[in-house]
Coordinates of N, CA and C (backbone and C1' of nucleotides) in Angstrom, one line a residue:
Chain A
X1 N 53.8 54.1 12.2 CA 54.0 53.1 13.0 C 53.2 51.4 11.8
X2 N 53.1 50.8 11.9 CA 53.0 49.7 10.7 C 51.9 49.3 11.5
X3 N 50.9 49.5 10.0 CA 49.6 49.4 10.3 C 48.8 48.1 11.2
X4 N 48.1 48.5 11.8 CA 47.6 46.9 12.0 C 46.2 46.3 10.9
X5 N 46.5 45.2 10.7 CA 45.4 44.4 10.0 C 44.1 43.9 10.7
X6 N 42.6 43.7 11.1 CA 41.7 44.0 11.4 C 41.2 41.8 10.4
X7 N 39.5 41.6 10.7 CA 39.1 41.0 9.8 C 37.4 41.1 10.9
X8 N 36.9 41.7 10.2 CA 35.6 42.7 10.1 C 34.6 41.5 9.3
X9 N 33.5 40.3 10.0 CA 32.5 39.4 9.6 C 31.2 40.9 8.3
X10 N 30.4 40.1 7.4 CA 29.5 40.2 7.1 C 28.8 39.4 6.4
X11 N 27.6 39.3 6.9 CA 26.3 38.4 5.9 C 26.1 38.9 4.6
X12 N 26.5 38.9 3.2 CA 26.1 39.3 2.2 C 25.1 39.5 2.0
X13 N 23.7 38.3 2.5 CA 22.6 38.5 2.5 C 22.1 40.7 3.3
X14 N 23.4 40.4 4.2 CA 22.3 42.1 4.4 C 23.1 43.2 4.5
X15 N 25.2 43.0 3.8 CA 25.7 43.6 3.3 C 27.2 42.9 3.0
X16 N 27.0 42.9 1.3 CA 28.3 42.5 0.6 C 29.0 43.0 0.7
X17 N 30.6 43.3 -0.3 CA 31.3 43.2 -0.7 C 30.7 43.9 -2.0
X18 N 29.7 43.2 -2.8 CA 29.5 44.7 -3.7 C 28.9 45.4 -3.8
X19 N 27.6 45.5 -2.0 CA 27.7 46.4 -1.9 C 28.7 47.9 -1.3
X20 N 29.5 47.4 -1.1 CA 30.9 47.9 -0.5 C 31.1 48.9 -2.1
X21 N 31.0 47.5 -2.6 CA 31.8 48.5 -3.9 C 31.4 49.8 -4.7
X22 N 29.7 49.3 -4.5 CA 29.0 51.0 -5.4 C 29.0 52.1 -4.2
X23 N 29.3 51.4 -2.8 CA 29.5 52.7 -1.6 C 31.0 52.8 -1.8
X24 N 31.7 52.9 -1.9 CA 32.8 52.9 -1.6 C 33.6 53.2 -0.7
X25 N 32.7 54.1 0.7 CA 32.8 54.3 2.1 C 31.6 53.8 2.6
X26 N 31.5 53.1 3.7 CA 30.3 53.3 4.5 C 30.6 53.0 5.9
X27 N 29.8 53.1 6.8 CA 29.3 53.0 8.2 C 29.3 51.7 8.9
X28 N 30.1 51.0 9.6 CA 30.8 49.6 9.5 C 29.9 49.6 11.3
X29 N 28.9 49.3 10.7 CA 27.8 49.5 12.3 C 27.1 48.1 13.2
X30 N 26.4 48.4 14.2 CA 26.0 46.9 15.2 C 26.8 46.3 15.2
X31 N 27.8 46.3 15.8 CA 28.7 45.8 16.4 C 28.1 45.5 18.1
X32 N 27.9 45.1 18.4 CA 27.6 44.8 19.7 C 28.0 43.8 20.7
X33 N 28.8 42.8 20.4 CA 29.7 41.8 21.2 C 30.3 42.4 21.8
X34 N 30.5 42.6 23.1 CA 32.0 42.4 23.7 C 32.9 42.5 23.8
X35 N 33.2 41.5 22.9 CA 34.8 40.9 22.3 C 34.8 41.7 20.8
X36 N 33.6 41.3 20.2 CA 34.1 42.0 18.4 C 34.4 44.0 19.2
X37 N 33.8 44.5 20.1 CA 33.9 45.9 20.0 C 35.0 46.5 20.3
X38 N 35.9 45.5 21.6 CA 37.4 45.3 21.6 C 38.3 45.7 21.0
X39 N 37.5 44.8 19.8 CA 38.3 45.0 18.2 C 37.8 47.1 17.6
X40 N 37.2 46.7 17.3 CA 35.9 48.5 16.9 C 37.3 49.3 16.6
X41 N 36.9 49.6 18.6 CA 37.4 50.4 19.5 C 39.2 50.7 19.7
X42 N 39.9 49.8 19.0 CA 41.2 49.9 18.8 C 41.2 49.8 18.0
X43 N 40.2 49.6 17.0 CA 41.3 50.4 15.6 C 41.2 52.2 15.8
X44 N 42.7 52.6 14.7 CA 43.2 53.7 13.6 C 42.9 53.6 12.8
X45 N 42.9 54.9 12.3 CA 42.9 55.3 11.0 C 44.0 54.6 10.9
X46 N 44.1 54.2 8.3 CA 44.9 54.1 8.4 C 45.1 52.5 8.1
X47 N 43.9 51.8 10.4 CA 44.5 49.9 9.8 C 43.6 49.7 9.6
X48 N 43.8 48.6 9.2 CA 43.2 47.8 7.0 C 42.3 47.4 7.9
X49 N 41.4 46.6 7.1 CA 40.3 46.0 7.7 C 40.1 44.3 6.7
X50 N 40.4 43.5 6.5 CA 39.8 42.8 5.8 C 38.2 41.9 5.8
X51 N 37.5 42.2 5.1 CA 35.8 42.1 4.3 C 36.0 40.6 4.6
X52 N 35.0 39.9 5.0 CA 34.7 37.8 5.6 C 33.1 38.5 5.7
X53 N 32.7 37.5 4.0 CA 31.5 37.0 3.9 C 31.7 35.3 4.4
X54 N 30.0 35.4 5.9 CA 30.1 34.7 7.1 C 28.9 34.0 5.9
X55 N 28.0 32.8 6.2 CA 26.8 32.2 5.9 C 27.1 31.7 4.6
X56 N 28.4 30.7 4.2 CA 26.9 30.2 3.6 C 29.2 30.1 2.4
X57 N 28.9 31.6 1.8 CA 30.5 31.7 1.6 C 31.6 31.1 2.6
X58 N 32.1 32.0 4.0 CA 32.8 32.1 4.6 C 34.3 32.1 3.9
X59 N 34.5 34.0 3.8 CA 36.0 33.2 3.3 C 36.2 34.7 2.9
X60 N 37.3 35.4 3.0 CA 37.9 36.8 3.0 C 37.8 37.2 1.5
X61 N 36.5 38.5 1.3 CA 36.1 38.4 -0.3 C 37.2 40.2 -0.3
X62 N 38.1 41.1 0.1 CA 37.8 42.3 -0.3 C 39.2 42.8 2.0
X63 N 40.1 43.4 0.6 CA 39.9 44.7 2.3 C 40.0 45.5 2.2
X64 N 40.1 46.9 3.6 CA 39.1 48.2 3.4 C 40.7 49.1 4.7
X65 N 40.1 49.7 4.6 CA 40.6 50.8 5.1 C 40.3 51.6 6.1
X66 N 40.8 51.8 7.5 CA 40.3 52.7 8.3 C 39.9 54.6 7.7
X67 N 38.8 54.9 7.8 CA 38.5 56.3 7.8 C 38.2 57.1 8.8
X68 N 38.0 56.9 9.9 CA 37.6 57.4 10.9 C 38.1 57.0 12.2
X69 N 37.8 57.1 13.8 CA 37.9 57.0 14.7 C 36.6 56.2 15.0
X70 N 37.1 55.4 15.6 CA 35.6 54.7 16.4 C 34.6 55.4 17.2
X71 N 33.4 55.4 16.4 CA 32.2 56.4 17.0 C 31.4 55.2 18.0
X72 N 30.2 55.6 19.5 CA 29.6 55.4 19.2 C 28.0 55.6 18.6
X73 N 27.4 54.2 17.9 CA 26.4 54.2 17.3 C 25.1 54.8 17.6
X74 N 25.0 55.9 16.6 CA 24.1 57.3 16.8 C 22.5 56.9 16.8
X75 N 22.4 55.6 15.6 CA 21.6 54.6 15.7 C 21.1 53.4 16.7
X76 N 21.6 54.0 18.0 CA 21.4 52.7 19.0 C 21.2 52.6 19.5
X77 N 20.1 53.1 20.1 CA 19.9 53.8 21.3 C 20.6 53.1 22.8
X78 N 20.6 51.8 22.5 CA 21.6 51.5 23.5 C 22.6 52.0 24.2
X79 N 22.8 53.2 23.5 CA 24.6 53.1 23.6 C 25.8 52.1 23.6
X80 N 25.5 50.9 22.8 CA 26.0 50.1 23.2 C 27.0 49.9 21.7
X81 N 26.4 49.8 21.0 CA 26.6 49.5 19.8 C 27.7 51.1 19.4
X82 N 29.5 49.9 18.5 CA 29.7 51.2 18.0 C 29.9 51.4 16.8
X83 N 30.7 52.6 16.5 CA 31.3 51.5 14.9 C 32.6 52.5 14.5
X84 N 32.3 52.4 12.7 CA 33.8 53.1 12.5 C 33.2 54.0 11.1
X85 N 33.9 54.1 10.3 CA 34.2 54.7 8.6 C 34.8 53.0 8.2
X86 N 34.6 52.7 6.7 CA 35.9 51.8 6.5 C 36.1 52.7 5.2
X87 N 36.6 52.3 4.0 CA 36.9 52.4 2.6 C 37.3 51.2 2.2
X88 N 37.1 50.9 1.7 CA 36.9 49.9 0.4 C 39.0 49.9 -0.2
X89 N 39.3 49.7 0.0 CA 40.2 49.7 -0.7 C 40.2 48.6 -2.2
X90 N 40.0 46.8 -2.1 CA 40.5 46.0 -2.8 C 38.7 45.3 -2.8
X91 N 38.0 45.0 -3.8 CA 37.6 42.9 -3.5 C 38.4 42.4 -4.6
X92 N 39.1 41.7 -3.6 CA 40.4 40.4 -4.1 C 38.6 39.3 -5.5
X93 N 39.5 39.2 -6.6 CA 39.2 38.6 -7.5 C 38.7 37.1 -7.0
X94 N 39.8 36.9 -6.0 CA 40.1 35.3 -5.9 C 39.9 35.5 -4.3
X95 N 38.5 34.9 -3.9 CA 38.3 35.2 -2.4 C 39.3 33.9 -1.7
X96 N 39.8 34.0 -0.4 CA 40.5 33.6 0.6 C 40.2 32.5 1.1
X97 N 39.7 31.7 0.7 CA 38.4 30.4 1.9 C 38.5 30.4 2.2
X98 N 37.8 30.3 4.1 CA 38.0 29.6 5.0 C 38.9 28.3 5.2
X99 N 38.3 27.3 4.1 CA 38.6 26.3 3.8 C 39.4 26.2 4.1
X100 N 40.5 27.5 2.7 CA 41.9 26.9 2.7 C 43.0 27.2 3.6
X101 N 42.3 28.7 4.6 CA 42.4 28.8 5.6 C 43.1 27.3 7.0
X102 N 42.3 26.9 6.0 CA 41.3 26.1 7.5 C 42.7 24.8 6.9
X103 N 43.1 24.7 6.3 CA 44.2 23.5 5.7 C 45.1 23.6 5.6
X104 N 45.4 24.6 5.1 CA 47.6 25.2 6.2 C 47.4 24.1 7.6
X105 N 47.2 23.9 8.3 CA 47.3 24.3 9.9 C 48.3 24.8 10.7
X106 N 48.5 26.5 9.7 CA 49.4 27.2 9.8 C 48.0 28.6 10.8
X107 N 47.4 28.6 11.5 CA 46.7 29.0 11.5 C 45.3 28.5 13.4
X108 N 46.2 27.0 13.6 CA 44.4 27.0 14.6 C 43.9 27.2 15.4
X109 N 45.3 28.8 15.8 CA 44.9 28.9 17.1 C 44.8 30.6 16.7
X110 N 44.4 30.6 15.4 CA 43.3 32.6 15.1 C 41.9 31.8 15.2
X111 N 41.2 33.0 16.1 CA 39.8 33.0 16.7 C 39.7 32.2 15.4
X112 N 39.5 33.2 14.1 CA 38.9 33.2 13.2 C 38.3 31.7 12.9
X113 N 38.9 31.1 13.3 CA 39.8 29.2 12.8 C 39.0 29.1 14.3
X114 N 38.6 29.0 16.2 CA 38.1 28.7 16.8 C 37.0 29.1 17.1
X115 N 36.9 30.4 16.9 CA 35.9 31.2 17.2 C 34.8 31.8 17.0
X116 N 34.2 30.4 15.9 CA 33.3 30.7 14.6 C 32.7 32.2 15.1
X117 N 31.9 32.8 16.2 CA 31.2 33.5 16.3 C 31.6 35.0 16.2
X118 N 33.1 35.1 16.8 CA 33.6 36.1 16.7 C 33.2 37.0 15.5
X119 N 32.8 38.1 15.3 CA 32.4 39.2 13.9 C 34.0 39.8 13.5
X120 N 34.0 40.8 14.6 CA 35.6 41.1 14.2 C 37.3 40.8 14.8
X121 N 37.6 41.0 15.1 CA 39.0 40.4 15.6 C 40.2 41.3 14.9
X122 N 40.8 40.6 15.0 CA 42.8 41.1 14.8 C 43.6 39.6 13.9
X123 N 43.4 40.3 13.6 CA 44.5 39.2 12.1 C 46.4 39.0 12.7
X124 N 46.3 37.7 13.0 CA 47.4 37.6 13.4 C 48.8 38.4 12.1
X125 N 50.6 39.3 13.1 CA 51.4 38.9 11.4 C 51.6 38.2 10.2
X126 N 51.7 36.6 10.6 CA 52.0 35.4 10.0 C 50.8 35.4 8.9
X127 N 50.0 36.0 9.4 CA 48.8 35.4 8.2 C 49.5 36.9 7.0
X128 N 49.2 37.7 7.0 CA 49.4 39.0 5.8 C 50.6 38.3 5.2
X129 N 52.3 38.1 6.0 CA 53.0 37.5 5.3 C 52.3 36.4 4.9
X130 N 51.4 35.3 4.9 CA 51.3 34.2 4.7 C 50.4 34.0 2.8
X131 N 49.9 35.4 3.3 CA 48.6 35.9 1.7 C 49.5 36.2 0.8
X132 N 50.2 37.0 1.3 CA 51.4 37.5 0.4 C 52.4 36.9 -0.7
X133 N 52.7 35.4 0.1 CA 53.6 34.3 -0.8 C 51.9 34.1 -1.3
X134 N 51.4 33.5 -0.7 CA 50.5 32.6 -1.9 C 49.2 33.0 -2.6
X135 N 48.7 34.4 -2.9 CA 48.4 35.1 -3.6 C 48.6 36.6 -4.1
X136 N 50.1 36.0 -4.9 CA 50.8 37.4 -5.1 C 50.8 38.4 -5.5
X137 N 50.4 39.5 -4.1 CA 49.9 41.2 -6.0 C 48.7 41.0 -5.3
X138 N 47.7 40.0 -4.0 CA 46.5 39.9 -3.7 C 46.4 41.9 -3.0
X139 N 47.4 42.1 -2.3 CA 47.4 42.8 -1.2 C 48.7 43.7 -0.9
Chain B
dG1 P 15.0 25.2 5.0 O5' 15.6 24.2 5.9 C5' 15.1 22.5 6.2 C4' 16.4 22.1 6.7 C3' 15.5 21.8 8.4 O3' 16.4 20.6 9.0 C1' 18.4 22.6 8.1
dC2 P 16.4 20.8 10.9 O5' 17.6 20.2 10.9 C5' 18.1 19.1 9.8 C4' 19.7 19.8 10.8 C3' 19.4 19.5 12.8 O3' 19.8 18.7 13.4 C1' 20.7 21.3 12.2
dC3 P 19.7 18.0 15.2 O5' 20.8 19.2 15.5 C5' 22.5 18.4 14.2 C4' 23.6 19.4 16.0 C3' 23.9 20.0 17.4 O3' 25.2 20.2 17.7 C1' 23.3 21.3 16.0
dA4 P 24.9 19.5 19.0 O5' 26.7 20.5 19.0 C5' 27.3 20.6 18.1 C4' 28.6 21.9 17.7 C3' 28.8 22.3 19.5 O3' 29.7 22.1 19.5 C1' 26.9 23.7 19.1
dA5 P 30.6 22.4 20.8 O5' 31.1 24.6 21.0 C5' 31.4 25.7 19.7 C4' 31.1 26.7 20.0 C3' 31.2 26.9 21.4 O3' 31.9 28.6 21.1 C1' 28.7 27.5 21.2
dC6 P 33.0 28.8 22.0 O5' 31.9 30.4 23.7 C5' 31.2 29.4 23.8 C4' 30.5 31.4 22.6 C3' 30.0 32.3 23.2 O3' 30.3 33.8 23.4 C1' 27.9 31.6 22.0
dG7 P 30.3 35.5 24.6 O5' 29.4 36.0 23.3 C5' 28.8 35.4 23.0 C4' 27.2 36.5 23.2 C3' 26.6 37.7 24.0 O3' 26.2 38.7 23.7 C1' 25.4 35.6 24.7
dT8 P 25.6 39.6 24.7 O5' 24.5 39.1 24.9 C5' 23.3 39.2 24.2 C4' 21.8 38.8 24.5 C3' 21.7 40.2 25.8 O3' 19.9 40.8 25.7 C1' 21.1 37.6 27.1
dT9 P 19.5 41.6 25.9 O5' 18.5 40.8 27.2 C5' 17.4 39.0 26.8 C4' 16.7 39.1 27.7 C3' 15.9 40.0 28.6 O3' 14.9 39.5 28.5 C1' 17.3 38.2 29.4
dG10 P 14.0 40.2 29.0 O5' 13.8 39.3 30.3 C5' 13.2 38.1 29.8 C4' 13.0 37.9 31.5 C3' 12.6 38.5 32.7 O3' 11.5 36.9 33.7 C1' 14.2 37.4 33.7
dG11 P 10.6 37.9 34.8 O5' 11.1 36.7 35.8 C5' 10.9 35.2 35.3 C4' 11.3 34.4 36.3 C3' 10.6 34.9 38.1 O3' 11.0 33.4 38.3 C1' 13.1 35.1 37.2
dC12 P 10.0 33.5 39.8 O5' 10.8 33.7 41.2 C5' 11.1 32.4 41.6 C4' 13.2 32.9 42.1 C3' 12.5 33.2 43.5 O3' 12.7 32.8 44.3 C1' 14.5 34.6 41.2
Chain C
dG1 P 25.9 42.7 41.6 O5' 25.8 41.1 42.3 C5' 26.6 40.7 43.1 C4' 26.0 39.3 43.0 C3' 27.4 38.7 40.9 O3' 26.8 36.6 41.7 C1' 24.3 38.5 41.0
dC2 P 27.8 36.1 41.2 O5' 26.8 35.1 40.6 C5' 25.8 34.1 42.0 C4' 24.9 33.3 41.4 C3' 25.5 32.3 40.4 O3' 24.9 30.4 40.4 C1' 22.8 33.7 39.6
dC3 P 25.3 29.8 40.0 O5' 24.3 29.3 39.0 C5' 23.1 28.7 39.5 C4' 22.0 28.9 38.5 C3' 22.6 28.8 37.0 O3' 21.3 27.2 36.5 C1' 21.8 30.8 36.3
dA4 P 21.3 26.6 36.4 O5' 19.7 25.8 35.8 C5' 19.0 27.1 36.1 C4' 18.2 27.1 35.3 C3' 17.8 26.2 34.4 O3' 15.8 25.5 34.0 C1' 17.8 28.1 33.4
dA5 P 15.5 25.7 32.6 O5' 15.5 26.3 32.0 C5' 14.6 27.3 31.9 C4' 14.4 28.5 30.8 C3' 14.2 27.5 29.7 O3' 13.5 28.9 28.6 C1' 15.9 28.8 29.3
dC6 P 12.9 27.8 27.6 O5' 12.8 29.3 26.8 C5' 12.8 30.3 26.7 C4' 13.4 31.3 26.2 C3' 13.7 30.8 24.6 O3' 12.7 32.0 24.7 C1' 15.7 31.2 24.9
dG7 P 13.0 32.0 22.6 O5' 14.4 33.3 21.7 C5' 14.8 33.9 22.8 C4' 15.5 34.9 21.8 C3' 15.8 34.8 20.6 O3' 16.4 35.7 19.7 C1' 17.5 34.2 21.2
dT8 P 16.7 36.5 18.4 O5' 17.8 35.7 18.4 C5' 19.7 36.0 18.4 C4' 20.5 35.6 18.2 C3' 20.8 36.6 16.5 O3' 21.8 36.9 16.2 C1' 21.7 33.6 17.4
dT9 P 21.9 37.5 14.6 O5' 23.3 36.7 14.5 C5' 24.1 36.3 15.8 C4' 25.7 35.6 15.7 C3' 26.5 35.1 14.0 O3' 27.3 35.6 13.5 C1' 25.8 33.3 15.2
dG10 P 28.1 35.2 12.6 O5' 28.7 34.5 12.2 C5' 28.9 33.8 13.0 C4' 29.2 32.7 12.2 C3' 29.5 31.9 10.8 O3' 30.7 30.9 10.5 C1' 27.8 31.2 11.7
dG11 P 31.9 31.1 9.1 O5' 31.9 29.0 9.7 C5' 32.2 29.0 10.6 C4' 31.7 27.4 11.1 C3' 32.0 26.6 9.0 O3' 32.9 25.3 9.9 C1' 30.4 26.0 10.0
dC12 P 33.7 25.0 8.8 O5' 32.1 23.4 8.2 C5' 32.4 23.1 9.0 C4' 30.7 21.8 9.1 C3' 31.4 21.6 7.2 O3' 31.3 20.5 7.2 C1' 28.9 23.1 7.4

DNA sequence: GCCAACGTTGGC
DNA sequence: GCCAACGTTGGC
């Protein structure tokens, strides 16, 4: 079965793609928003996750692979937070900015564009096609 | 730094 | 359980 693609946002001041490069594998935790959790819980091993820098940079900066099933974040006492293990596959040399994504007008129905506060979401297949065409070799 | 758009909390 | 007030996120 084909891998699904998701997108996860991070504030680079808290955890950046540079940190991820050092770690290679990281626990992606702290997700509590019910809408975002829906996507975390749907992730399967070998699915792909775009890493997105929010807060200023606003761009997709890399691609990771899901290495574990979703699990309840042991560090969160409320039991409402879930986490997942991610392995970095690639840090992009040229980030795919939100500006460019918006300027194509192809993805106006994508949550990334119209629901800015959502931190984890799925990625439409059309976006993958567009990325492969517009940024050859990047993924 | 501002503010829109959400999410969360707490009084009733 | 409702909803006003407050807090947080993230684009600009």
